[in-house]
XYZ file of C-alpha atoms in Angstrom:
495
model
C -10.589 2.227 30.163
C -7.295 1.176 29.499
C -5.300 4.616 28.912
C -4.222 4.047 32.689
C -3.168 0.832 33.111
C 0.192 -0.420 31.211
C 2.595 2.469 29.947
C 3.859 -0.690 27.573
C 0.968 1.156 25.378
C 1.598 4.572 26.406
C 2.132 7.000 23.650
C 3.822 10.912 24.594
C 4.223 13.349 22.109
C 8.073 15.369 21.806
C 5.939 17.777 23.487
C 4.381 16.703 26.411
C 7.490 14.292 26.828
C 9.561 17.502 27.282
C 7.341 18.876 29.612
C 7.787 14.935 31.372
C 11.147 15.825 31.507
C 10.817 19.350 33.401
C 8.879 17.839 35.913
C 11.299 15.020 36.161
C 14.467 17.634 36.635
C 11.635 20.295 39.257
C 10.873 16.658 41.227
C 14.711 16.699 42.124
C 15.774 14.205 39.582
C 19.172 14.887 38.021
C 18.401 15.311 34.547
C 22.122 14.552 33.727
C 21.769 11.384 35.724
C 18.868 10.677 33.302
C 20.864 11.757 30.072
C 23.628 9.488 31.266
C 21.116 6.961 31.933
C 20.003 7.046 27.951
C 23.354 6.971 27.159
C 24.503 4.120 28.813
C 21.420 2.145 27.022
C 21.920 2.867 23.855
C 26.242 1.875 24.542
C 24.610 -1.038 25.879
C 22.406 -1.688 22.703
C 25.519 -1.593 20.263
C 27.410 -3.361 22.570
C 24.543 -6.489 22.862
C 23.524 -6.000 19.049
C 27.108 -5.816 17.395
C 29.796 -7.104 19.137
C 31.801 -7.546 16.046
C 31.831 -3.648 15.216
C 35.433 -2.598 13.829
C 34.130 1.014 15.239
C 31.545 2.501 16.674
C 30.765 6.186 14.612
C 28.415 8.320 16.918
C 26.963 11.531 15.212
C 25.881 13.926 17.745
C 23.903 17.431 17.235
C 23.455 20.325 19.825
C 20.491 19.213 21.369
C 20.247 16.735 24.027
C 19.670 14.178 21.727
C 23.708 14.408 20.618
C 24.032 15.010 24.729
C 22.670 11.649 24.834
C 24.713 10.264 21.423
C 28.359 11.731 23.793
C 27.585 9.552 26.753
C 27.032 6.484 25.074
C 30.454 7.419 23.176
C 32.333 8.032 25.986
C 30.936 4.799 27.812
C 31.382 2.954 24.272
C 34.887 3.831 24.414
C 35.362 3.241 28.407
C 34.449 -0.624 27.609
C 37.300 -0.854 24.598
C 35.394 -0.400 21.308
C 36.720 1.860 18.896
C 34.653 5.457 18.575
C 34.403 8.440 16.478
C 33.004 11.731 17.650
C 31.343 13.533 14.489
C 29.249 16.629 15.412
C 27.351 19.275 13.836
C 28.141 22.563 13.719
C 27.145 23.946 17.187
C 27.270 20.511 18.725
C 30.378 21.307 20.528
C 28.690 24.656 21.884
C 26.253 23.017 23.379
C 24.456 24.739 26.569
C 23.333 22.764 29.693
C 22.967 18.854 30.107
C 24.576 18.169 26.696
C 27.746 20.714 27.564
C 28.604 18.675 30.776
C 28.631 15.769 28.253
C 30.457 17.289 25.926
C 33.180 18.432 28.710
C 33.271 14.470 29.856
C 33.685 13.350 26.315
C 37.862 11.931 25.884
C 37.221 11.489 22.300
C 38.844 13.722 20.199
C 35.119 15.157 17.991
C 35.763 16.081 14.436
C 33.464 17.990 11.879
C 30.280 15.762 10.758
C 31.662 17.108 7.033
C 34.981 14.655 7.733
C 32.803 11.664 7.853
C 33.304 8.841 4.955
C 31.416 5.870 5.917
C 33.557 3.208 6.125
C 32.928 -1.240 5.827
C 32.917 -2.382 9.892
C 30.973 1.227 11.094
C 28.546 0.974 13.244
C 26.701 4.215 12.953
C 25.244 6.088 16.906
C 22.657 8.162 15.254
C 22.562 11.575 18.285
C 22.164 14.111 15.179
C 18.252 15.580 16.407
C 15.912 12.175 17.833
C 11.996 13.199 17.889
C 11.423 17.011 18.264
C 13.134 17.385 14.832
C 10.235 20.154 13.165
C 12.032 21.411 10.429
C 13.545 19.872 6.844
C 17.225 18.271 7.780
C 20.030 19.903 5.921
C 21.315 18.831 2.688
C 24.456 18.213 4.461
C 22.919 15.930 6.283
C 20.784 14.936 3.853
C 23.606 13.325 1.533
C 25.079 12.295 5.332
C 22.187 9.842 5.183
C 22.045 9.056 1.640
C 26.035 8.103 2.082
C 25.445 5.945 4.834
C 22.620 4.013 3.360
C 24.541 3.468 0.132
C 27.502 2.025 2.225
C 24.757 -0.806 3.840
C 26.036 0.423 7.437
C 23.827 -0.267 10.496
C 22.114 2.553 12.389
C 21.687 2.805 16.049
C 18.899 5.567 17.025
C 18.632 7.877 19.989
C 14.997 7.871 20.965
C 14.231 8.375 16.658
C 15.983 7.885 13.772
C 16.887 11.522 12.779
C 14.837 13.349 10.072
C 11.081 11.625 11.351
C 9.324 13.969 13.013
C 8.699 12.295 16.667
C 5.131 14.232 16.144
C 3.263 12.649 13.067
C 6.441 9.719 11.580
C 6.952 12.365 8.734
C 9.962 12.118 6.948
C 11.349 15.946 6.657
C 13.335 16.051 3.458
C 15.397 12.692 4.476
C 16.272 10.277 7.080
C 17.968 7.772 8.521
C 16.949 4.205 8.338
C 17.766 2.370 11.416
C 18.376 -0.809 12.196
C 17.344 -0.414 15.910
C 16.129 2.300 17.872
C 16.216 2.625 21.591
C 13.768 5.418 22.764
C 13.515 5.969 26.768
C 10.441 5.388 28.623
C 7.399 5.687 26.323
C 7.288 5.552 22.876
C 6.423 8.799 20.527
C 4.080 9.138 18.188
C 6.445 8.832 15.366
C 7.361 4.929 16.740
C 4.291 3.985 15.607
C 2.682 6.166 12.659
C 4.556 5.872 9.355
C 6.544 5.937 7.379
C 8.370 6.434 10.684
C 7.271 3.205 12.184
C 9.319 1.691 8.762
C 12.490 3.609 9.653
C 12.466 2.026 13.272
C 14.006 -1.056 12.727
C 13.797 -2.978 15.619
C 12.391 -0.575 19.320
C 13.677 -0.880 22.485
C 11.752 0.604 25.200
C 14.252 2.012 28.151
C 13.325 2.660 31.557
C 15.849 5.424 32.549
C 14.398 5.946 35.927
C 11.115 8.527 35.438
C 8.558 8.360 37.676
C 5.446 6.531 36.229
C 3.372 9.664 38.021
C 5.181 12.469 36.586
C 4.399 10.613 32.606
C 1.204 10.052 34.151
C 0.913 13.864 34.959
C 1.773 15.300 31.948
C 0.697 12.543 28.544
C -2.125 12.955 26.856
C -4.310 9.790 26.190
C -2.839 8.560 23.271
C -2.351 4.671 22.768
C -1.356 2.362 20.719
C -4.632 -0.159 19.722
C -4.110 -3.240 21.783
C -6.934 -5.489 23.778
C -5.783 -3.995 27.183
C -7.386 -0.354 25.980
C -11.468 -2.077 25.630
C -11.598 -6.033 27.147
C -13.451 -4.828 29.824
C -15.892 -4.209 27.077
C -16.095 -7.091 25.655
C -19.097 -9.405 26.679
C -18.394 -12.956 27.435
C -21.124 -15.233 26.001
C -24.076 -15.513 28.147
C -24.669 -19.250 27.947
C -28.566 -18.853 28.244
C -28.698 -16.306 25.645
C -30.822 -15.774 22.916
C -30.800 -14.009 19.521
C -32.014 -11.079 20.361
C -29.923 -10.313 23.249
C -26.498 -10.598 21.369
C -27.595 -7.745 19.480
C -29.475 -6.879 15.896
C -27.528 -5.252 13.377
C -28.788 -2.958 10.761
C -26.864 -2.860 6.629
C -28.247 -0.751 4.063
C -27.528 -1.842 0.431
C -27.319 0.071 -2.205
C -29.264 -0.617 -5.774
C -28.152 -4.757 -6.546
C -25.586 -3.978 -9.126
C -23.270 -2.374 -6.426
C -25.159 -4.390 -3.249
C -22.055 -6.696 -3.269
C -19.743 -3.661 -0.621
C -23.133 -3.964 1.745
C -23.190 -8.026 1.566
C -19.684 -7.871 2.896
C -20.781 -5.554 5.626
C -23.521 -7.774 6.780
C -21.965 -11.357 6.569
C -18.855 -9.540 8.690
C -21.510 -8.253 11.211
C -22.655 -11.936 11.346
C -19.170 -13.277 11.584
C -18.363 -10.653 14.544
C -20.809 -11.852 16.689
C -23.962 -10.024 16.213
C -27.199 -12.631 16.618
C -29.461 -10.997 13.751
C -27.577 -9.062 10.727
C -30.824 -8.016 8.292
C -30.288 -6.085 4.957
C -32.472 -3.356 3.401
C -32.710 -2.493 0.035
C -35.203 -1.714 -2.555
C -37.588 -3.992 -3.522
C -35.833 -4.014 -7.004
C -32.327 -5.419 -4.874
C -34.230 -8.186 -3.040
C -33.597 -10.936 -5.642
C -30.151 -10.311 -5.900
C -29.435 -10.254 -1.896
C -31.415 -13.580 -1.154
C -29.306 -15.131 -4.009
C -26.452 -14.425 -2.332
C -27.328 -14.092 1.761
C -28.852 -17.361 3.443
C -28.085 -16.156 7.179
C -28.536 -12.720 6.357
C -32.592 -11.361 6.343
C -33.671 -9.022 4.426
C -36.488 -6.306 4.161
C -37.741 -4.075 1.962
C -37.393 -0.086 2.684
C -38.786 2.086 -0.087
C -39.912 5.139 1.394
C -39.606 6.972 4.277
C -43.059 5.617 5.522
C -41.349 2.535 5.140
C -37.733 3.271 7.096
C -40.329 5.058 9.586
C -41.851 1.660 9.809
C -38.200 -0.700 10.558
C -37.059 2.106 12.958
C -40.038 1.700 15.218
C -39.005 -1.568 16.414
C -36.010 -0.788 18.895
C -34.539 -4.164 19.220
C -32.366 -2.817 16.042
C -29.448 -2.220 17.593
C -27.056 -0.362 15.486
C -26.790 0.488 11.792
C -23.854 0.652 8.899
C -24.700 2.650 5.916
C -22.482 3.448 2.876
C -20.779 0.793 1.466
C -21.521 0.615 -2.508
C -25.186 2.661 -1.466
C -24.416 5.304 -3.930
C -27.671 7.944 -3.600
C -26.641 10.949 -1.666
C -30.434 11.838 -1.068
C -31.915 9.204 0.293
C -28.443 8.692 2.646
C -29.561 11.705 4.074
C -33.385 11.309 4.345
C -31.790 7.633 5.975
C -29.471 8.931 8.585
C -31.565 11.809 9.646
C -34.118 9.299 10.971
C -30.855 7.197 12.818
C -30.622 10.409 14.712
C -31.260 8.574 17.910
C -29.410 5.499 16.805
C -26.104 3.793 16.468
C -24.820 4.267 13.324
C -21.624 3.259 11.408
C -21.400 5.898 8.380
C -18.802 4.496 5.555
C -17.414 5.877 2.596
C -21.016 6.538 0.333
C -22.155 7.853 3.303
C -19.959 10.041 4.203
C -19.520 11.412 0.989
C -23.520 12.431 1.054
C -22.375 14.940 3.780
C -19.675 16.863 1.622
C -21.574 19.789 1.340
C -22.953 20.077 5.146
C -21.144 18.507 7.215
C -22.498 20.094 10.052
C -25.916 19.520 9.375
C -24.423 15.397 10.115
C -22.694 16.854 13.074
C -25.770 19.051 14.636
C -27.856 15.448 14.473
C -25.770 13.523 16.574
C -24.826 15.633 19.184
C -25.778 14.296 22.500
C -24.215 10.950 23.519
C -21.702 9.683 21.174
C -23.304 7.115 18.986
C -21.663 8.151 15.067
C -18.626 6.257 13.809
C -17.082 8.053 10.816
C -14.798 5.240 8.904
C -12.984 7.632 6.662
C -9.745 6.919 4.420
C -7.924 10.171 3.894
C -9.862 11.179 1.071
C -13.065 10.539 2.351
C -11.787 12.356 5.739
C -10.918 15.454 3.372
C -14.517 15.938 2.484
C -16.010 16.487 5.631
C -13.046 18.246 6.927
C -11.170 20.308 4.310
C -9.555 22.318 6.572
C -7.765 19.538 8.673
C -7.703 16.959 5.669
C -5.364 20.065 3.746
C -2.889 20.727 6.828
C -0.044 19.533 6.589
C 1.390 20.325 9.717
C -0.437 18.412 11.808
C -0.403 15.084 12.259
C -2.637 12.435 11.701
C -3.440 12.243 15.622
C -4.136 15.842 15.672
C -6.305 15.650 12.529
C -8.369 12.802 13.842
C -8.615 14.495 17.431
C -9.577 17.866 16.164
C -12.665 16.149 13.624
C -13.668 13.875 16.767
C -14.312 17.064 18.380
C -16.335 19.082 15.721
C -18.465 16.111 14.927
C -19.030 14.199 18.418
C -18.198 11.604 16.292
C -15.945 8.408 16.782
C -13.505 8.902 13.889
C -11.870 5.408 12.685
C -9.080 7.262 9.831
C -8.037 4.644 7.873
C -4.919 2.978 6.304
C -1.957 1.372 7.680
C -1.697 2.884 11.054
C -5.286 3.651 11.521
C -6.242 5.629 13.811
C -9.602 6.218 16.423
C -10.251 9.186 17.816
C -13.002 9.951 20.840
C -14.814 13.076 21.019
C -13.527 12.805 24.812
C -9.670 12.958 23.567
C -8.603 9.447 23.377
C -6.934 8.434 20.852
C -6.107 4.633 19.793
C -2.894 4.229 17.013
C -3.852 0.516 15.639
C -0.321 -0.971 14.537
C -1.250 -4.480 13.800
C -3.189 -4.072 10.324
C -1.136 -6.449 7.416
C 0.044 -4.615 4.103
C -2.626 -6.699 2.447
C -5.315 -5.222 3.994
C -5.046 -2.891 1.041
C -8.143 -4.401 -0.700
C -11.134 -3.995 -2.558
C -14.095 -4.776 0.299
C -11.493 -4.525 3.152
C -12.960 -1.457 4.665
C -16.364 -3.049 4.339
C -16.058 -5.745 6.378
C -14.443 -3.425 9.040
C -17.468 -1.416 8.818
C -19.813 -4.026 9.608
C -17.528 -5.556 12.160
C -17.969 -1.944 13.657
C -21.585 -2.338 13.429
C -21.429 -5.746 14.631
C -19.902 -4.891 18.315
C -22.048 -1.767 18.355
C -24.948 -3.958 18.271
C -24.061 -6.210 21.244
C -23.942 -2.893 23.615
C -20.001 -1.984 23.016
C -19.808 1.503 23.678
C -18.785 3.790 20.197
C -14.545 3.587 20.906
C -14.068 1.140 22.227
C -16.525 -0.609 19.139
C -14.404 0.744 16.511
C -10.846 0.205 18.361
C -11.871 -3.392 18.934
C -12.653 -3.875 15.424
C -9.723 -2.100 14.001
C -7.745 -4.508 16.223
C -10.084 -7.262 15.052
C -9.706 -6.658 11.382
C -5.713 -6.723 11.688
C -5.447 -9.969 13.786
C -8.097 -11.536 10.606
C -5.419 -10.065 7.945
C -2.707 -11.749 9.761
C -4.774 -14.581 9.878
C -6.147 -14.819 5.989
C -2.395 -14.385 4.892
C -0.868 -12.827 2.085
C -2.570 -12.786 -1.513
C -6.214 -12.757 -0.054
C -9.500 -11.528 -0.850
C -12.207 -9.722 1.461
C -13.932 -12.922 1.214
C -10.988 -15.101 2.631
C -10.626 -11.768 5.522
C -14.664 -12.755 6.313
C -13.495 -16.502 7.038
C -10.719 -15.280 9.179
C -12.187 -13.610 11.801
C -11.746 -14.807 15.085
C -13.433 -14.075 18.863
C -12.275 -10.755 20.761
C -10.556 -11.846 23.701
C -12.156 -10.418 27.117
C -11.414 -10.021 30.624
C -13.017 -13.497 32.734
């Protein structure tokens, strides 16, 4: 749903983009024609943003990214601008389209070691682009440092050099671009951090590759926007009663650590659940009653009482983990919920660190489980994935979802949401001040509320993550989790 609609949300890995380029050439499109379109787009962006530049300095590597830079240099020179070209070792001996671009270059190329940043320079970065997979050399790192120290604007071609296009990680050093021009679609490095922060203003240019070719070779990866899940959001029915809007259950830990679960429960109500019940021991009831009004309370002190609770099929979804504490009791409760929709967060995740497979085995069949770990909790359930630095956030979340048959919400400033069927959404609307105590508890309750209202697990999680980010923007810098609760707004939906 939504992954086939708008190319504006698509995210294509460098590996898949290589397949797209090959397929475009095989279809009869001129690969050099595509390079020329890319280079012209970069030159146009540079002239548009920096009409008063004293000199455009094109730094070109040996691959197709360098070829794009050479085309841009020639186009800039043809416009009458002052242009200098500096070549990384091997660039003059390029093959294929990059060699054709070099043959057409009328500007004399110089060794990159000879470049001295000067006031008035605008740097066109065509060194590596999105395909870089190794740390940059000391020579290039020193050049990047010199350009940054001089405060020169950088227009990056495809992706700032030094950023891994697959993961967004910095490979030793990188340019901090003021503008980045990429082609057809974004890459993971444009939206995953820290790569996103290095791109500056991002422009995506259509250079003429047909949508059908991109569609044939891309994975189901997209930015998390309402286009992905708005069809799953149900408009309010004027005749609906509270039970038809879903009944969410949130499990609380002991009285002295019940604040996190109270946040989740309140978030569930604010996110549209018709009813929310908090379940806790009898000992915790007075504390909960003193803090809650619209949320109902249910004491559960034994396994038999839990079974009695679960006999009520009107209970649509459950949240377990925030401030829960008791790992053994958490495992007992989860065992009783394996046929129900469950959001497992925080202590609920940690409860299965010794035997994650027991959790995964319990939730086979239709996808009903949503796991919401931060990096540390993720490593407790998936230690091999958490410690493998060669994997991107997308890779880790995708494989974790496949293993667990759960929707994975791998939290952070660039939260990734992955489904067992391979769909991945990367969130980009979360402000940095969401990193505050209780924020994750609110998110767990929001996901639970969406599931209680009948949304499928992936759409429930993705929409809640987006809504959570939007609430953070509304609440503003310096917000607390309580402010976040008050800032939750209705979800956009299809009419």
